[in-house]
GROMACS .gro file of C-alpha atoms in nm:
model
  238
    1MET     CA    1  -0.274  -6.943 -10.419
    2ASN     CA    2  -0.480  -7.032 -10.110
    3ALA     CA    3  -0.496  -7.389  -9.999
    4ALA     CA    4  -0.808  -7.579 -10.051
    5ALA     CA    5  -0.914  -7.907  -9.898
    6THR     CA    6  -0.651  -8.177  -9.984
    7ALA     CA    7  -0.717  -8.552 -10.030
    8SER     CA    8  -0.421  -8.739 -10.112
    9ARG     CA    9  -0.324  -8.758 -10.494
   10PRO     CA   10  -0.042  -9.025 -10.550
   11ASP     CA   11   0.066  -8.898 -10.880
   12GLY     CA   12   0.177  -8.546 -10.832
   13ALA     CA   13   0.058  -8.181 -10.786
   14PRO     CA   14  -0.326  -8.144 -10.719
   15PRO     CA   15  -0.526  -8.087 -11.036
   16TRP     CA   16  -0.687  -7.773 -10.897
   17ALA     CA   17  -0.633  -7.403 -10.811
   18SER     CA   18  -0.811  -7.183 -10.565
   19ARG     CA   19  -0.799  -6.800 -10.465
   20ARG     CA   20  -0.970  -6.633 -10.189
   21GLY     CA   21  -1.051  -6.322 -10.381
   22PRO     CA   22  -1.162  -6.002 -10.195
   23ARG     CA   23  -1.331  -6.232  -9.920
   24ARG     CA   24  -1.202  -6.236  -9.573
   25HIS     CA   25  -1.190  -6.615  -9.569
   26GLN     CA   26  -1.126  -6.895  -9.822
   27ALA     CA   27  -1.442  -7.083  -9.808
   28ASP     CA   28  -1.395  -7.299 -10.101
   29GLY     CA   29  -1.264  -7.664 -10.071
   30ALA     CA   30  -1.139  -7.922 -10.340
   31ALA     CA   31  -1.026  -8.275 -10.306
   32VAL     CA   32  -0.944  -8.589 -10.515
   33TYR     CA   33  -0.905  -8.948 -10.409
   34ARG     CA   34  -0.817  -9.252 -10.586
   35GLY     CA   35  -0.981  -9.562 -10.419
   36PRO     CA   36  -0.833  -9.905 -10.382
   37THR     CA   37  -0.982 -10.025 -10.712
   38GLY     CA   38  -0.806  -9.712 -10.905
   39ARG     CA   39  -1.140  -9.530 -10.940
   40LEU     CA   40  -1.101  -9.162 -10.900
   41ALA     CA   41  -1.325  -8.907 -10.744
   42ALA     CA   42  -1.286  -8.535 -10.729
   43ALA     CA   43  -1.513  -8.260 -10.555
   44VAL     CA   44  -1.527  -7.894 -10.545
   45ALA     CA   45  -1.730  -7.736 -10.241
   46ASP     CA   46  -1.813  -7.383 -10.188
   47GLY     CA   47  -1.895  -7.285  -9.811
   48VAL     CA   48  -2.191  -7.082  -9.733
   49GLY     CA   49  -2.099  -6.729  -9.631
   50ASP     CA   50  -1.760  -6.562  -9.563
   51SER     CA   51  -1.638  -6.731  -9.224
   52GLU     CA   52  -1.397  -6.993  -9.095
   53GLY     CA   53  -1.692  -7.217  -9.030
   54ALA     CA   54  -1.796  -7.201  -9.394
   55GLY     CA   55  -1.435  -7.282  -9.503
   56PHE     CA   56  -1.414  -7.569  -9.272
   57ALA     CA   57  -1.748  -7.712  -9.381
   58ALA     CA   58  -1.633  -7.684  -9.738
   59ARG     CA   59  -1.304  -7.864  -9.689
   60LEU     CA   60  -1.481  -8.127  -9.472
   61VAL     CA   61  -1.750  -8.200  -9.728
   62ALA     CA   62  -1.505  -8.223 -10.037
   63ASP     CA   63  -1.275  -8.453  -9.845
   64HIS     CA   64  -1.539  -8.695  -9.711
   65ALA     CA   65  -1.735  -8.687 -10.042
   66VAL     CA   66  -1.445  -8.797 -10.258
   67ARG     CA   67  -1.356  -9.078 -10.036
   68VAL     CA   68  -1.733  -9.218  -9.998
   69ALA     CA   69  -1.776  -9.180 -10.383
   70ALA     CA   70  -1.452  -9.370 -10.461
   71LEU     CA   71  -1.538  -9.645 -10.218
   72GLU     CA   72  -1.918  -9.680 -10.287
   73GLY     CA   73  -1.914  -9.594 -10.648
   74ARG     CA   74  -2.190  -9.346 -10.601
   75PRO     CA   75  -2.132  -8.962 -10.586
   76ASP     CA   76  -2.507  -8.917 -10.479
   77VAL     CA   77  -2.433  -9.133 -10.195
   78ALA     CA   78  -2.125  -8.935 -10.116
   79LEU     CA   79  -2.315  -8.613 -10.093
   80LEU     CA   80  -2.569  -8.780  -9.864
   81ALA     CA   81  -2.298  -8.905  -9.657
   82ALA     CA   82  -2.146  -8.552  -9.635
   83HIS     CA   83  -2.510  -8.432  -9.540
   84ASP     CA   84  -2.504  -8.684  -9.255
   85LEU     CA   85  -2.168  -8.584  -9.138
   86LEU     CA   86  -2.264  -8.211  -9.109
   87THR     CA   87  -2.589  -8.262  -8.941
   88SER     CA   88  -2.442  -8.516  -8.685
   89THR     CA   89  -2.166  -8.278  -8.615
   90HIS     CA   90  -2.368  -7.956  -8.589
   91ASP     CA   91  -2.211  -7.815  -8.258
   92LEU     CA   92  -1.860  -7.867  -8.397
   93VAL     CA   93  -1.923  -7.793  -8.773
   94PRO     CA   94  -2.209  -7.536  -8.794
   95GLY     CA   95  -2.127  -7.435  -9.149
   96ASP     CA   96  -2.286  -7.545  -9.481
   97ALA     CA   97  -2.173  -7.561  -9.851
   98ALA     CA   98  -2.278  -7.643 -10.204
   99ALA     CA   99  -2.078  -7.910 -10.375
  100VAL     CA  100  -2.033  -8.119 -10.692
  101VAL     CA  101  -1.869  -8.452 -10.696
  102ALA     CA  102  -1.727  -8.623 -11.018
  103LEU     CA  103  -1.657  -8.999 -11.024
  104GLY     CA  104  -1.439  -9.130 -11.314
  105PRO     CA  105  -1.478  -9.467 -11.477
  106GLY     CA  106  -1.433  -9.798 -11.306
  107ALA     CA  107  -1.435 -10.170 -11.361
  108GLY     CA  108  -1.765 -10.259 -11.519
  109ASP     CA  109  -1.872  -9.881 -11.535
  110PRO     CA  110  -1.725  -9.707 -11.833
  111ARG     CA  111  -1.912  -9.373 -11.767
  112TRP     CA  112  -1.861  -9.066 -11.544
  113ARG     CA  113  -2.104  -9.011 -11.270
  114LEU     CA  114  -2.179  -8.672 -11.126
  115ALA     CA  115  -2.383  -8.547 -10.827
  116TRP     CA  116  -2.428  -8.200 -10.703
  117VAL     CA  117  -2.632  -7.967 -10.456
  118GLY     CA  118  -2.621  -7.586 -10.481
  119ASP     CA  119  -2.441  -7.393 -10.730
  120CYS     CA  120  -2.101  -7.551 -10.806
  121ARG     CA  121  -2.085  -7.669 -11.150
  122ALA     CA  122  -1.929  -7.944 -11.365
  123LEU     CA  123  -1.857  -7.886 -11.730
  124ALA     CA  124  -1.725  -8.092 -12.002
  125TRP     CA  125  -1.463  -7.996 -12.274
  126ASP     CA  126  -1.428  -8.227 -12.586
  127GLY     CA  127  -1.157  -8.023 -12.751
  128ARG     CA  128  -1.424  -7.837 -12.953
  129SER     CA  129  -1.707  -7.720 -12.734
  130LEU     CA  130  -1.775  -7.658 -12.354
  131ARG     CA  131  -2.109  -7.789 -12.190
  132THR     CA  132  -2.257  -7.753 -11.861
  133LEU     CA  133  -2.339  -8.083 -11.703
  134THR     CA  134  -2.525  -7.968 -11.401
  135ALA     CA  135  -2.805  -7.748 -11.304
  136ASP     CA  136  -2.783  -7.487 -11.035
  137HIS     CA  137  -3.012  -7.521 -10.730
  138THR     CA  138  -3.076  -7.154 -10.672
  139VAL     CA  139  -3.380  -6.930 -10.635
  140ALA     CA  140  -3.265  -6.760 -10.961
  141ALA     CA  141  -3.259  -7.075 -11.140
  142GLU     CA  142  -3.597  -7.181 -11.038
  143LEU     CA  143  -3.740  -6.836 -11.140
  144ARG     CA  144  -3.549  -6.840 -11.462
  145ALA     CA  145  -3.707  -7.172 -11.555
  146ARG     CA  146  -4.052  -7.023 -11.515
  147GLY     CA  147  -3.967  -6.745 -11.737
  148LEU     CA  148  -3.958  -6.482 -11.472
  149HIS     CA  149  -3.729  -6.182 -11.417
  150VAL     CA  150  -3.431  -6.252 -11.194
  151HIS     CA  151  -3.272  -6.018 -10.951
  152PRO     CA  152  -2.896  -6.070 -10.947
  153ARG     CA  153  -2.882  -6.127 -10.562
  154LEU     CA  154  -3.108  -6.448 -10.601
  155GLU     CA  155  -2.816  -6.606 -10.809
  156HIS     CA  156  -2.646  -6.668 -10.466
  157VAL     CA  157  -2.955  -6.795 -10.273
  158LEU     CA  158  -2.936  -7.167 -10.268
  159THR     CA  159  -3.254  -7.390 -10.252
  160VAL     CA  160  -3.051  -7.709 -10.190
  161SER     CA  161  -2.732  -7.736  -9.980
  162VAL     CA  162  -2.531  -8.008  -9.820
  163ARG     CA  163  -2.693  -7.953  -9.497
  164THR     CA  164  -3.033  -7.913  -9.615
  165VAL     CA  165  -3.042  -8.167  -9.901
  166ARG     CA  166  -3.305  -8.454  -9.911
  167PRO     CA  167  -3.223  -8.782 -10.114
  168GLN     CA  168  -3.458  -8.685 -10.409
  169GLU     CA  169  -3.290  -8.333 -10.440
  170VAL     CA  170  -2.950  -8.448 -10.523
  171GLY     CA  171  -2.878  -8.358 -10.876
  172ILE     CA  172  -2.743  -8.655 -11.086
  173ALA     CA  173  -2.589  -8.688 -11.446
  174VAL     CA  174  -2.415  -8.980 -11.613
  175VAL     CA  175  -2.188  -8.893 -11.909
  176ASP     CA  176  -2.017  -9.102 -12.178
  177GLU     CA  177  -1.651  -8.994 -12.251
  178PRO     CA  178  -1.691  -8.639 -12.154
  179GLY     CA  179  -1.325  -8.557 -12.245
  180THR     CA  180  -1.197  -8.311 -11.998
  181VAL     CA  181  -1.413  -8.249 -11.685
  182LEU     CA  182  -1.411  -7.906 -11.522
  183LEU     CA  183  -1.550  -7.861 -11.168
  184VAL     CA  184  -1.578  -7.490 -11.053
  185SER     CA  185  -1.718  -7.288 -10.771
  186ASP     CA  186  -1.962  -7.002 -10.855
  187GLY     CA  187  -1.680  -6.758 -10.812
  188VAL     CA  188  -1.563  -6.895 -11.147
  189HIS     CA  189  -1.871  -6.958 -11.343
  190ARG     CA  190  -2.031  -6.632 -11.252
  191SER     CA  191  -1.721  -6.423 -11.366
  192VAL     CA  192  -1.570  -6.601 -11.662
  193ALA     CA  193  -1.768  -6.664 -11.982
  194ALA     CA  194  -1.766  -7.015 -12.160
  195PRO     CA  195  -1.550  -6.907 -12.435
  196ALA     CA  196  -1.273  -6.793 -12.192
  197LEU     CA  197  -1.308  -7.105 -12.014
  198ALA     CA  198  -1.287  -7.305 -12.320
  199ALA     CA  199  -0.975  -7.140 -12.427
  200ALA     CA  200  -0.804  -7.187 -12.098
  201LEU     CA  201  -0.864  -7.553 -12.108
  202ALA     CA  202  -0.740  -7.553 -12.472
  203GLY     CA  203  -0.430  -7.375 -12.401
  204GLY     CA  204  -0.221  -7.688 -12.295
  205GLY     CA  205  -0.005  -7.761 -11.986
  206SER     CA  206  -0.091  -7.975 -11.670
  207ALA     CA  207  -0.434  -7.997 -11.504
  208ALA     CA  208  -0.294  -7.760 -11.226
  209GLU     CA  209  -0.180  -7.523 -11.478
  210ARG     CA  210  -0.484  -7.496 -11.662
  211ALA     CA  211  -0.691  -7.462 -11.335
  212GLU     CA  212  -0.460  -7.181 -11.218
  213ARG     CA  213  -0.527  -7.005 -11.562
  214ILE     CA  214  -0.900  -7.043 -11.498
  215VAL     CA  215  -0.896  -6.894 -11.146
  216GLY     CA  216  -0.663  -6.616 -11.286
  217LEU     CA  217  -0.941  -6.522 -11.539
  218ALA     CA  218  -1.186  -6.503 -11.257
  219ALA     CA  219  -0.960  -6.266 -11.055
  220ALA     CA  220  -0.904  -6.051 -11.369
  221ALA     CA  221  -1.281  -6.038 -11.433
  222GLY     CA  222  -1.318  -5.886 -11.097
  223THR     CA  223  -1.490  -6.174 -10.899
  224THR     CA  224  -1.612  -6.081 -10.560
  225ASP     CA  225  -1.605  -6.443 -10.440
  226ASN     CA  226  -1.363  -6.725 -10.374
  227ALA     CA  227  -1.277  -6.896 -10.704
  228THR     CA  228  -1.179  -7.259 -10.744
  229ALA     CA  229  -1.128  -7.467 -11.046
  230LEU     CA  230  -1.036  -7.843 -11.071
  231VAL     CA  231  -0.953  -8.016 -11.395
  232LEU     CA  232  -0.973  -8.372 -11.463
  233THR     CA  233  -0.825  -8.507 -11.792
  234GLY     CA  234  -0.820  -8.844 -11.980
  235PRO     CA  235  -1.057  -9.152 -11.950
  236ALA     CA  236  -0.999  -9.179 -11.575
  237GLY     CA  237  -0.934  -8.814 -11.484
  238GLY     CA  238  -0.560  -8.871 -11.446
   0.00000   0.00000   0.00000
C-alpha cells in the first residue's frame, strides 16, 4: 500500500487504504484529525495529473482541510482554507486537487457535514443500501444533467477544483445518522460498482480492512488511476 497523507489518529491504524495503480506517482491523499472537542474530520483528495506536484498538493489539501474542519466546525470553510493555502503558495505548491471533507457530529450538532469540490465522492452505507451524498463537479456531470451525450474523457475534466473554487461553488450536504461514511477518489468510484462497494463494507473487519478490500476491488477491476478509500463508522466516525 502506498502511503497517503497522514494526520494524526490517536486510536490506532488509519481508516484508509490507497494504491498507486498504474500511474507513475501516487497523487491521492487522505487524512483524519480529531480536534480538541473530540470532533472528527476526514478527507480524501485527488491530485490533478500524474506528478509529484499533484501528489504533494493532494496531501497538503487533505491534511490542512481536516484540521480546519475540526477546529472551525465547517468543512466548506476547510476547503476554502485549502484553496487559500494553494493560491498563496503557488510558487512552492503548483499542483491542484479535487477533495471531499466529512465532519462528524459534535456538541450541539448531531449531524454529519460534508463539503467537496471536483470528483471525489462521499457515500453512506446503512447496512442495507449505499447512497451517494455528493455530486461530481465535472464536464461530464454537467452535460449528463442536460440530457446530452457524454464522451468518457469528459468524466475526468473538472469544472471546480481546490485551486479554482469560489465560495458559492463548494458542494455542501448535511446528513442525519448516515451509518458508515465512505470517502473515495475517482479511481475507486469509476471502477467499482455500488453493489461491490456495499458488499465490501458489509463484509466486516476494521475500517482499515474494509478500505483495503475496496481499493483491492479497484485494482482487480483494472482501474488506471490511483485508488483511495477511507471508511468512517459509528456515530462519530470512530
